[in-house]
Tab-separated table of C-alpha atoms in Angstrom:
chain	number	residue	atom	x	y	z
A	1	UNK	CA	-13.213	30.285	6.493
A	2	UNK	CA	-11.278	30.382	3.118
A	3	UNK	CA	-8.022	29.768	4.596
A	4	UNK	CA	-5.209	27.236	4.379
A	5	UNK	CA	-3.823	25.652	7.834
A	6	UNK	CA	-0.372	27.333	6.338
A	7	UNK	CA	-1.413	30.512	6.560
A	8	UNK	CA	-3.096	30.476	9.698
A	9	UNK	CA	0.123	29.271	11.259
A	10	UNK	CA	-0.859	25.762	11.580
A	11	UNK	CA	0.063	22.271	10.338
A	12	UNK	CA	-1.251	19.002	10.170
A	13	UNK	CA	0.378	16.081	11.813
A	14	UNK	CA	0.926	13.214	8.691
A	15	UNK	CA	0.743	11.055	11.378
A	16	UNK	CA	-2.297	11.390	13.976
A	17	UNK	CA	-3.743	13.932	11.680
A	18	UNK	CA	-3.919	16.424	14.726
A	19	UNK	CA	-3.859	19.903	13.895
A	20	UNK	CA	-0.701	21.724	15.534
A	21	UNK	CA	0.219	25.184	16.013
A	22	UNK	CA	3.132	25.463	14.068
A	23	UNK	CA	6.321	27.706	14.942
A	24	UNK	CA	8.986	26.863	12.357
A	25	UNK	CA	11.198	24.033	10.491
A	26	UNK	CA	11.274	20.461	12.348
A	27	UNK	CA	7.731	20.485	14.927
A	28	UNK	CA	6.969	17.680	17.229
A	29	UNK	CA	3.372	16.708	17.202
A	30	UNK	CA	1.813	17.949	20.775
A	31	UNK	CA	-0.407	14.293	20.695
A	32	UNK	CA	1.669	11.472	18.933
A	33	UNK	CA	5.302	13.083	19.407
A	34	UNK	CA	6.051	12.301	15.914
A	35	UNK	CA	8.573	14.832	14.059
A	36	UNK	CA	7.292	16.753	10.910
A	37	UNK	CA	7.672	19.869	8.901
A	38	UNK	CA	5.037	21.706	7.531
A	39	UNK	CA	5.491	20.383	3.811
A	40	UNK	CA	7.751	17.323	3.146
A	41	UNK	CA	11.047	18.676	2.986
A	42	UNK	CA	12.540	18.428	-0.400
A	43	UNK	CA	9.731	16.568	-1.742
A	44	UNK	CA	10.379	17.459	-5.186
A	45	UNK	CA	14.035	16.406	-5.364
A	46	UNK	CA	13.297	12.960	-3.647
A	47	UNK	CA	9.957	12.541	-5.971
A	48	UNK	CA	12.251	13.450	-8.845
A	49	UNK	CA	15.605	10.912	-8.192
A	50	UNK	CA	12.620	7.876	-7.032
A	51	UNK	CA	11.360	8.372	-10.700
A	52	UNK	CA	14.653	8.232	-12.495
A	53	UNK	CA	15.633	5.400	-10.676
A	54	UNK	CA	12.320	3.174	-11.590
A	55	UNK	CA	12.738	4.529	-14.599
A	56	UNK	CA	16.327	3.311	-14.970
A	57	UNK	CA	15.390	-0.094	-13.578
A	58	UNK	CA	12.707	-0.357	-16.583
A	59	UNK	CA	14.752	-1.333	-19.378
A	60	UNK	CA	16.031	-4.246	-17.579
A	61	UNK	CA	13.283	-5.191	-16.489
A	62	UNK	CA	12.099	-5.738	-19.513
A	63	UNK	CA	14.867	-6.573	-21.062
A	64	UNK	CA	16.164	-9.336	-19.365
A	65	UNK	CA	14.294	-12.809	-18.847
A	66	UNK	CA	12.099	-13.022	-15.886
A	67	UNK	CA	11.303	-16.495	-15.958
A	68	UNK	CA	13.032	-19.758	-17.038
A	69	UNK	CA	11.036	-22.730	-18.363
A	70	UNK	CA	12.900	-26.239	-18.824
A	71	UNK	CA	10.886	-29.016	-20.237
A	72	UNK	CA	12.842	-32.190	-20.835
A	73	UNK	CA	15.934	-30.305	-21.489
A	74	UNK	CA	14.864	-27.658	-23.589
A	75	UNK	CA	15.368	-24.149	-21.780
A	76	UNK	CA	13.425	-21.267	-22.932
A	77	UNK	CA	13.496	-17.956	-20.929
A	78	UNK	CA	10.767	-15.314	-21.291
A	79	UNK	CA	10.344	-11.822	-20.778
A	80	UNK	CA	7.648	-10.136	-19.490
A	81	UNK	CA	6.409	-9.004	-23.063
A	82	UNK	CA	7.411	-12.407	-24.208
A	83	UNK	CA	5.154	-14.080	-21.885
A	84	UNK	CA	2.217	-11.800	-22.741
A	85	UNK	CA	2.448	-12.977	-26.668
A	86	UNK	CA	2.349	-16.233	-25.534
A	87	UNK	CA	-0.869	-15.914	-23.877
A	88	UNK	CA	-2.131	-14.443	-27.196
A	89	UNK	CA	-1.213	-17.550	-29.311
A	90	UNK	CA	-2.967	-19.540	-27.068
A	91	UNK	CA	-5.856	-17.227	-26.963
A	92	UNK	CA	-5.841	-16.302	-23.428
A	93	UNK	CA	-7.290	-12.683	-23.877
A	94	UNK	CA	-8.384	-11.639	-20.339
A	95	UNK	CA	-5.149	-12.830	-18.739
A	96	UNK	CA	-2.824	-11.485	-21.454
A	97	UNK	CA	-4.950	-8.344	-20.670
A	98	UNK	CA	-4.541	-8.450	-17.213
A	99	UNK	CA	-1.080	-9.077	-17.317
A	100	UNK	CA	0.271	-6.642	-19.648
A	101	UNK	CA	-2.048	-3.567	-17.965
A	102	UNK	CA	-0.309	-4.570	-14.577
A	103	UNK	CA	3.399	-5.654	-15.951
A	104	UNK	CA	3.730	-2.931	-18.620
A	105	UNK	CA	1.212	-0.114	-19.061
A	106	UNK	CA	0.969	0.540	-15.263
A	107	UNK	CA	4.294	1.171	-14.376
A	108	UNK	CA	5.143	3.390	-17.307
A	109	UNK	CA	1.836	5.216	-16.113
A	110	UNK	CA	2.924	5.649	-13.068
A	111	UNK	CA	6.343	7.216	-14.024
A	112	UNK	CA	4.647	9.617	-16.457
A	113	UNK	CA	1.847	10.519	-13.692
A	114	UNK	CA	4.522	11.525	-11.335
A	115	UNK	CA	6.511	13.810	-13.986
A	116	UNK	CA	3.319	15.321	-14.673
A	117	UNK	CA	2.617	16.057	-11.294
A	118	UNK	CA	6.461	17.724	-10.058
A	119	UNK	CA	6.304	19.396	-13.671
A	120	UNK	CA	2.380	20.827	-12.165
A	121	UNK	CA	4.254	21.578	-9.104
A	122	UNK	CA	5.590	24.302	-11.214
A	123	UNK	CA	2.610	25.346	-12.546
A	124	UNK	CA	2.878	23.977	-15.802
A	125	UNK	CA	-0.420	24.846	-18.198
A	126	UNK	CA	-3.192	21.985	-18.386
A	127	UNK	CA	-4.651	20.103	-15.493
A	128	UNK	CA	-6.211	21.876	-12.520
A	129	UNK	CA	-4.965	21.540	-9.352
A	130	UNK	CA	-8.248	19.331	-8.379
A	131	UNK	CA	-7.444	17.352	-11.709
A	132	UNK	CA	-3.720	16.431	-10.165
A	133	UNK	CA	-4.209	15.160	-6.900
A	134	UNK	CA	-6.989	12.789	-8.481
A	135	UNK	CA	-3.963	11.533	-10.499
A	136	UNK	CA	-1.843	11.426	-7.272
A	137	UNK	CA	-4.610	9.050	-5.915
A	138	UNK	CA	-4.448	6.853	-8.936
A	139	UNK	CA	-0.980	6.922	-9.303
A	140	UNK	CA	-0.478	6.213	-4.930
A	141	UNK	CA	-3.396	3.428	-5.823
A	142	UNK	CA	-1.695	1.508	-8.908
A	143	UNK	CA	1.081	1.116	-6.425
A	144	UNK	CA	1.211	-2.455	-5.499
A	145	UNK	CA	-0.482	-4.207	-8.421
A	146	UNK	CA	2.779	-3.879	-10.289
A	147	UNK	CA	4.201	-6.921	-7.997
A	148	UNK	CA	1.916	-9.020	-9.809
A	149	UNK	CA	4.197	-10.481	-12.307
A	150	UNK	CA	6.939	-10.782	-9.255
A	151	UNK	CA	4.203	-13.116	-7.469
A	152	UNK	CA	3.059	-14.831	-10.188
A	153	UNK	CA	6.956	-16.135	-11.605
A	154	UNK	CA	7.211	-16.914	-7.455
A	155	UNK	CA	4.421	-19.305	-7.911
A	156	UNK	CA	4.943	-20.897	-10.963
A	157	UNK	CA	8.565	-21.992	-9.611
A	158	UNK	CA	7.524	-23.412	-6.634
A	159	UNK	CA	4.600	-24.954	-8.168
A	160	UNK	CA	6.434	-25.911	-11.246
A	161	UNK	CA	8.950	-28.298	-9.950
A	162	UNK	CA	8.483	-32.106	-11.317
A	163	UNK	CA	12.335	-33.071	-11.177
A	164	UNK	CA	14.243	-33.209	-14.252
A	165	UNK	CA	10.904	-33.266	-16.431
A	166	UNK	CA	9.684	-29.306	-15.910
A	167	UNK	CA	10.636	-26.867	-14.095
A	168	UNK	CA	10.768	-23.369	-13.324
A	169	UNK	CA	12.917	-20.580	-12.620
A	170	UNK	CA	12.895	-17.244	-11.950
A	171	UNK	CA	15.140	-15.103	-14.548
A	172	UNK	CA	17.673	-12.046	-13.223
A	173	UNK	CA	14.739	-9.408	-15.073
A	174	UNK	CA	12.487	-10.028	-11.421
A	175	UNK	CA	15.046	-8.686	-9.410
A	176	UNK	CA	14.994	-5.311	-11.626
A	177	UNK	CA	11.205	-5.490	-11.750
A	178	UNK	CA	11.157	-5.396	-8.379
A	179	UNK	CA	13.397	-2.962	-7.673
A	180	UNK	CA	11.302	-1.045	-9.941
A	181	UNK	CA	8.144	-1.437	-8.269
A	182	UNK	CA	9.641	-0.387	-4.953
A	183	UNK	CA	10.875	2.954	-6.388
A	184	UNK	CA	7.619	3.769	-7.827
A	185	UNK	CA	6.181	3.365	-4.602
A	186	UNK	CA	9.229	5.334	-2.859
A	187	UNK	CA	8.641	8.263	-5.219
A	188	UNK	CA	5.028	8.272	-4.548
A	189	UNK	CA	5.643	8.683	-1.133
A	190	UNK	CA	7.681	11.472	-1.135
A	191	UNK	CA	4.937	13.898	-2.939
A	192	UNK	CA	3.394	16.238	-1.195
A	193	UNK	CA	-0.264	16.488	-2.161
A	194	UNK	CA	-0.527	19.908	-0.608
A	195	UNK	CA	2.329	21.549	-2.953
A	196	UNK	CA	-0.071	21.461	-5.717
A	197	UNK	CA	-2.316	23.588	-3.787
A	198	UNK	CA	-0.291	26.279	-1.952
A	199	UNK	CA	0.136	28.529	-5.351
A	200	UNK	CA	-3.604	28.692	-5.381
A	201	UNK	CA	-5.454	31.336	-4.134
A	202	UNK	CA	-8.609	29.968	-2.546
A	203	UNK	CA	-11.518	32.338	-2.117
B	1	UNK	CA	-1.495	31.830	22.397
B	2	UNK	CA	-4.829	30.819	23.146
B	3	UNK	CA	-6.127	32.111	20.251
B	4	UNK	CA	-3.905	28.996	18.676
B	5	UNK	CA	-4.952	26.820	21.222
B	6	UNK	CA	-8.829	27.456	20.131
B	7	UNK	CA	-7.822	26.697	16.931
B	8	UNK	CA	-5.736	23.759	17.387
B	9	UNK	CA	-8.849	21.894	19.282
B	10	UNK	CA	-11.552	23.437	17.103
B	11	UNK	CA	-10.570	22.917	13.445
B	12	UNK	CA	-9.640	19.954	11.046
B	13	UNK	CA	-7.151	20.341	8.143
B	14	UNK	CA	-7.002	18.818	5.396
B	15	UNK	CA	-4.269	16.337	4.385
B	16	UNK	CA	-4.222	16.216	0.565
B	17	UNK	CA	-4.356	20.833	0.200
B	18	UNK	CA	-4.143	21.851	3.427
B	19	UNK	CA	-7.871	23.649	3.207
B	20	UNK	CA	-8.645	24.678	7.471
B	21	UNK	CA	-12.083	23.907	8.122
B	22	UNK	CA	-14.137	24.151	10.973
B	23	UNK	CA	-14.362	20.455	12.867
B	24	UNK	CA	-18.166	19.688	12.448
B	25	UNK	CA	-20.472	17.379	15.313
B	26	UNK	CA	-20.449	13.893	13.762
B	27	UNK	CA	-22.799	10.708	14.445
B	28	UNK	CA	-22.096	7.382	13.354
B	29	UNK	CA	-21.910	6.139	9.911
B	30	UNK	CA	-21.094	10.202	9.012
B	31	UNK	CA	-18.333	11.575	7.161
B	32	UNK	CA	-17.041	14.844	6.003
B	33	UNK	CA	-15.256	15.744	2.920
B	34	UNK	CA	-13.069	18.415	2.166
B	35	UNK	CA	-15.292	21.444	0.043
B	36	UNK	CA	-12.116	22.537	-1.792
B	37	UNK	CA	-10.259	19.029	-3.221
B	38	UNK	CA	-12.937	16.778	-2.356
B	39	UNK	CA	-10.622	14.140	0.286
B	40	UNK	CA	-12.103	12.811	2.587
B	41	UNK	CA	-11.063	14.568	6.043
B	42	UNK	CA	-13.071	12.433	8.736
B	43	UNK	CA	-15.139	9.422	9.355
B	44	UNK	CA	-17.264	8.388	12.130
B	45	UNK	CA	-17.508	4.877	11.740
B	46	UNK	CA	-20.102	2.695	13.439
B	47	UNK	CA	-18.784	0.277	15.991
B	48	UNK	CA	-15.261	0.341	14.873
B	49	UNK	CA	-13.197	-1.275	18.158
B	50	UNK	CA	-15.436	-4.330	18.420
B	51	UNK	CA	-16.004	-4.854	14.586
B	52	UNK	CA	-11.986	-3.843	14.269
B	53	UNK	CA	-10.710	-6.268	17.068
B	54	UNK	CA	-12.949	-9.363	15.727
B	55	UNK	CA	-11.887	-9.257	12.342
B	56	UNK	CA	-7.893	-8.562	12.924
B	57	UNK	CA	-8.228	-11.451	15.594
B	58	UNK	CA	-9.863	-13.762	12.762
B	59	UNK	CA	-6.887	-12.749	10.732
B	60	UNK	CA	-4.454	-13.705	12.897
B	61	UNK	CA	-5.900	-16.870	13.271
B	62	UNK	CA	-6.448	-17.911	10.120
B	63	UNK	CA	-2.251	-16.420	9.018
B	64	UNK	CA	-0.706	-19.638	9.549
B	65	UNK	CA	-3.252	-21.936	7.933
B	66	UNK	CA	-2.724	-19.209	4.859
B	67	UNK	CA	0.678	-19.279	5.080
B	68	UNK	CA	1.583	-22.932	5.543
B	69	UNK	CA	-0.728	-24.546	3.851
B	70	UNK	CA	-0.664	-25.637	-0.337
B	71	UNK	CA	-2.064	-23.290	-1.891
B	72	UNK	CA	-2.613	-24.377	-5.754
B	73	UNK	CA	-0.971	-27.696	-7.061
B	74	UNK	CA	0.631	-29.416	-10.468
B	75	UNK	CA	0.192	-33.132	-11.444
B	76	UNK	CA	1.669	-34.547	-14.948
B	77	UNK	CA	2.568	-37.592	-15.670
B	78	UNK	CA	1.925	-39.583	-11.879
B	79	UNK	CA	3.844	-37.136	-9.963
B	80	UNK	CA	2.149	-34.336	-7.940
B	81	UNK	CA	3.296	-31.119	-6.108
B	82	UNK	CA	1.760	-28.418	-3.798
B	83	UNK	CA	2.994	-25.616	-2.836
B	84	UNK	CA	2.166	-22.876	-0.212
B	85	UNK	CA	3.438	-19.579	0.126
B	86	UNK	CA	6.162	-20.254	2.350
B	87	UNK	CA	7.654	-23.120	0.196
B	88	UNK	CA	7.602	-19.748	-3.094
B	89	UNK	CA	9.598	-18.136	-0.474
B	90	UNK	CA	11.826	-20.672	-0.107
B	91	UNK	CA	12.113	-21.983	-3.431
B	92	UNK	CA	13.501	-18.208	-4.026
B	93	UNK	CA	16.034	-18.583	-1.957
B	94	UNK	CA	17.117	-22.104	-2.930
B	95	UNK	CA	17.271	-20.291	-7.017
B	96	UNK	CA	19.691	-17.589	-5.344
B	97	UNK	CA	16.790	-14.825	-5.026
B	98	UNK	CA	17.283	-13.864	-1.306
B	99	UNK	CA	16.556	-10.186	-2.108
B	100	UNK	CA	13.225	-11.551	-3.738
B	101	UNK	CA	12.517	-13.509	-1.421
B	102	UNK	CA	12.828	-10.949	1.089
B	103	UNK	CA	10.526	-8.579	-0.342
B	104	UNK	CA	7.553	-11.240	-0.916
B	105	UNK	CA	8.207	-12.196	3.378
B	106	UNK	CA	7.752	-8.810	4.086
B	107	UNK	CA	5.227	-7.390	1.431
B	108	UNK	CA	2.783	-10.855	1.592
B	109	UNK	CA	3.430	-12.408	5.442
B	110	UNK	CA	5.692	-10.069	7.748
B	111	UNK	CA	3.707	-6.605	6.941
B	112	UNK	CA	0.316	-7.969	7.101
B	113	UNK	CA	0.431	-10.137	10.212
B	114	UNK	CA	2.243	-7.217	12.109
B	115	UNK	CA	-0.197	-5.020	10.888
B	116	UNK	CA	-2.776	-7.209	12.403
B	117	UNK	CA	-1.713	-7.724	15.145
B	118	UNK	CA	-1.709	-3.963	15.818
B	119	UNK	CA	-5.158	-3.532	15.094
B	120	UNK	CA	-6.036	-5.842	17.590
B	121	UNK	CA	-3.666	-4.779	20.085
B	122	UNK	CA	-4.600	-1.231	20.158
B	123	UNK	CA	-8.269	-2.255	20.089
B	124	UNK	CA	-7.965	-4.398	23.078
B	125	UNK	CA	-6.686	-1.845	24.949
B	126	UNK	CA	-8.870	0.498	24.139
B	127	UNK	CA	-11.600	-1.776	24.448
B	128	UNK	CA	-10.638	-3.023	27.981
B	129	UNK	CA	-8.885	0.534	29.185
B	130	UNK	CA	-5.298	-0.540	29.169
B	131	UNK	CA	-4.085	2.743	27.461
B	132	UNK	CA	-0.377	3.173	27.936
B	133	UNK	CA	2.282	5.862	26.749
B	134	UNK	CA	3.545	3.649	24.296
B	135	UNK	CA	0.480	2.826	22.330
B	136	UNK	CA	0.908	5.804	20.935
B	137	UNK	CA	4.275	5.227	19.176
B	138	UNK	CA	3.070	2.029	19.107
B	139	UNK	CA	-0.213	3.270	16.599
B	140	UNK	CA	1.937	5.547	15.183
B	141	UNK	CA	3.959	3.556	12.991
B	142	UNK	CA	0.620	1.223	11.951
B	143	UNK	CA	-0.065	4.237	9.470
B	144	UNK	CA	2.832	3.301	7.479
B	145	UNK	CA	2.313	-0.105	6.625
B	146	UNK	CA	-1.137	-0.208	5.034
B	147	UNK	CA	0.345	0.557	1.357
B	148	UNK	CA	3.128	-2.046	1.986
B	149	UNK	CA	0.042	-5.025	2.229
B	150	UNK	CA	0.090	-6.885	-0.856
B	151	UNK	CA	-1.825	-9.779	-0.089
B	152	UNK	CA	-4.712	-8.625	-2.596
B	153	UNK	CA	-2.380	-8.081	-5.199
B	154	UNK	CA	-1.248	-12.022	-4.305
B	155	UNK	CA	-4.390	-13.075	-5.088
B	156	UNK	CA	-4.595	-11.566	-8.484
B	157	UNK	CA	-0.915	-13.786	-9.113
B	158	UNK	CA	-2.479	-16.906	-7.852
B	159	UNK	CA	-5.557	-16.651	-10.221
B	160	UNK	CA	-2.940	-15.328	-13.216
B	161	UNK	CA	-0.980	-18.344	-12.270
B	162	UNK	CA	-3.574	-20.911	-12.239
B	163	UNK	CA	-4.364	-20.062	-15.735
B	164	UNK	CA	-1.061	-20.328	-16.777
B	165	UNK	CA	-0.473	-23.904	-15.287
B	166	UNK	CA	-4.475	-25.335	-16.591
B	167	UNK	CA	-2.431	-25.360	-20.254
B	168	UNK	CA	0.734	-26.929	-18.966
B	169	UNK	CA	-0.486	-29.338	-16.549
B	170	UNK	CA	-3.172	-30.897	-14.198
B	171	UNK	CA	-4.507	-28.067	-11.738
B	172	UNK	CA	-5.350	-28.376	-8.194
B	173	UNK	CA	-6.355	-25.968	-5.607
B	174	UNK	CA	-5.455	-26.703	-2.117
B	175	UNK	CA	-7.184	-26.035	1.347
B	176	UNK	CA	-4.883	-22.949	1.622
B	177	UNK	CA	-6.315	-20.979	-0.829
B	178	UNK	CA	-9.513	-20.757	1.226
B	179	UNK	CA	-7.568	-20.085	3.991
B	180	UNK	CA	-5.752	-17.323	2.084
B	181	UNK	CA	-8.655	-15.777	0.341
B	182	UNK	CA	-10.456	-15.583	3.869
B	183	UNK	CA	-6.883	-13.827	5.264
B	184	UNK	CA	-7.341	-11.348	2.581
B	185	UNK	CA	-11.264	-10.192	3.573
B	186	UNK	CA	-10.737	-9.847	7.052
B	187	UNK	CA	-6.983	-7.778	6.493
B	188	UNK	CA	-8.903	-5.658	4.043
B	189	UNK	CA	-11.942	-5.105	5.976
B	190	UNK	CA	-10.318	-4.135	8.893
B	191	UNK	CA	-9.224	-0.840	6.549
B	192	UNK	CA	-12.581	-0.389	6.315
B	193	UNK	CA	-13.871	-0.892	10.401
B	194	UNK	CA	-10.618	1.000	11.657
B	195	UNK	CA	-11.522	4.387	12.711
B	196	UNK	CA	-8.206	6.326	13.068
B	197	UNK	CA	-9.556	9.508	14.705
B	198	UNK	CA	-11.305	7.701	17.031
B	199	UNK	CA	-8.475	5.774	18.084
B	200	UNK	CA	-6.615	8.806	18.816
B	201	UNK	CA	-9.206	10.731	20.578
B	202	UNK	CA	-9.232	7.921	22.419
B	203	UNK	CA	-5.992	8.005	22.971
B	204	UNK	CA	-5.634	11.193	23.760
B	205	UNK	CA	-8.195	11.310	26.514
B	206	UNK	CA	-7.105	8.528	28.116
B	207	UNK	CA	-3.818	9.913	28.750
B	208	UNK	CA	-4.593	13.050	29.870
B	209	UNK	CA	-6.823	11.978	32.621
């Protein structure tokens, strides 16, 4: 029983998760009539231009303001690093925490997780193939929680809104934060799991 | 050919490295688990259309409350102002974000309540033997939107948010937040009730017949 649905000529559907008898290139699944291929068809390539892109969008992101503060006139835009010091001075640990693990350190680990796993693709030394699609979970998990920041600035400048006194806006950075996000997601997507697997010989 | 055909009905594969295993005899509440990778490959899940169409129906109810409804609120100096998620949305817009605002429609309202209304479609037909051709194209593309549900992640933003605004002004938390918080345990539980392969067995059978 040590034997890969590839070899024995058949293929899962990523849709209904029926197991097909597989002839060759596109298939049509014989219970949900989706269309499939036996591995994601250039997986790699897509994986790899996703991750450039989000990693493109990352600098502005950060670079530009995401969110625009006016109180009684005076303006002061933030970034998203800028808002995390201020939750320092004020001595807001958890949040500043919170934030900065879901703003900054989880989509940076997200880009690196998916150049480790095309590079393991390749059969680069290290991690075992068991070891990779563990990070693939993590990295397919983390997926959302990056939009925090994106909902949080939408809240604050609705909520925020008490005429000329305060108010809040949202700065051009969320739109490349965003953006961002999305690709991460994209990129994740367009992995196949199973790649890491088929060099292995399973016995 | 039928030596594929014995195959095809006999054996599981799994999704994550492709590992062909034998497809076991399962009761309820079992589950198997891939011995090479360790994904999980099946789960028989106990009483998953009724449990699955009561929650996604309690869902859809309680959307519009969620939606509509003030969520958290700001007072300073004598003036007051709520705002639910709808009014973020459209405060967005009003600030020139329309691409923004687009994604928080579709990642926080659109996506979810389609995706529960799904759920309880396809268990109500199920449930009451209304299978049709279409459900399956129809249960086909409900796969695809449970990574694109952020409502859990809109939680975290509100609770970030409301310790953001405690410093800067006078905090309130409005009936919608309940409403929202109960929106989010009944979309995620129904993750949890939904049994896929039994939906398409199901499926499947009824069709051929």
């Amino acid at each position: 029983m040590n034997k890969t649905a590839k070899s024995e000529g058949l293929s899962l559907c990523p849709k209904c998760y029926k197991a097909n008898a597989f002839v060759t290139g596109r298939h049509k699944c014989q219970r949900c009539n989706a269309t499939f291929y036996q591995r994601k068809p250039r997986s790699i390539e897509y994986t790899i231009a996703w991750t450039i892109a989000a990693l493109v969008m990352f600098i502005p992101a950060n670079l530009m303001p995401i969110m625009v503060f006016t109180a009684l006139g005076n303006v002061d835009a933030s970034t998203i690093l800028g808002g995390i010091q201020t939750f320092l001075k004020l001595g807001m640990y958890p949040v500043a925490i919170v934030v900065f693990i879901a703003s900054f350190i989880v989509p940076l680990g997200k880009i690196l997780g998916l150049v480790i796993l095309v590079l393991g693709v390749r059969k680069g030394p290290g991690l075992k193939s068991e070891q990779r699609t563990k990070l693939y979970h993590v990295v397919e998990f983390l997926g959302p929680w990056s939009m925090l920041d994106v909902f949080v600035v939408a809240l604050m400048a609705a909520v925020v809104n008490l005429g000329f006194l305060t108010s809040i806006e949202a700065g051009p950075g969320i739109t490349y934060f965003t953006l961002m996000v999305v690709f991460t997601m994209f990129a994740a997507e367009s992995f196949d799991p199973r790649l890491l697997w088929d060099s292995e010989k399973y016995e | 050919m039928s030596g594929h055909s014995n195959k095809v009905h006999e054996h599981i594969i799994c999704p994550q490295c492709d590992l062909l295993s034998r497809a076991p005899n399962l009761e309820q509440g079992h589950k198997v688990v891939c011995k090479r990778c360790g994904a999980k490959l099946y789960e028989c899940k106990t009483n998953s259309i009724d449990r699955t169409l009561a929650l996604s129906l309690a869902g859809l109810i309680l959307a519009l409350p969620a939606m509509s409804l003030p969520i958290i609120g700001v007072g300073a100096v004598g003036l007051l102002n709520y705002s639910s998620l709808l009014e973020c949305i459209h405060q967005l817009i009003n600030n020139g974000y329309q691409g923004i605002a687009l994604c928080i429609f579709l990642f926080t309202i659109a996506i979810p309540v389609v995706r529960l209304f799904a759920a309880t479609y396809i268990t109500w037909s199920i449930k009451f033997n209304r299978v049709t051709p279409a459900l399956l194209n129809f249960f086909r593309s409900y796969h695809q939107l449970d990574s694109w549900t952020m409502l859990h992640v809109f939680l975290l933003g509100i609770v970030v948010s409301m310790y953001k605004l405690v410093d800067l002004a006078e905090l309130h938390v409005g009936v919608g937040f309940i409403a929202f918080v109960s929106l989010l345990i009944c979309s995620t539980t129904i993750s949890v009730t939904l049994d896929h392969h039994l939906i398409w067995d199901r499926l499947e059978q009824s069709l051929d017949e």
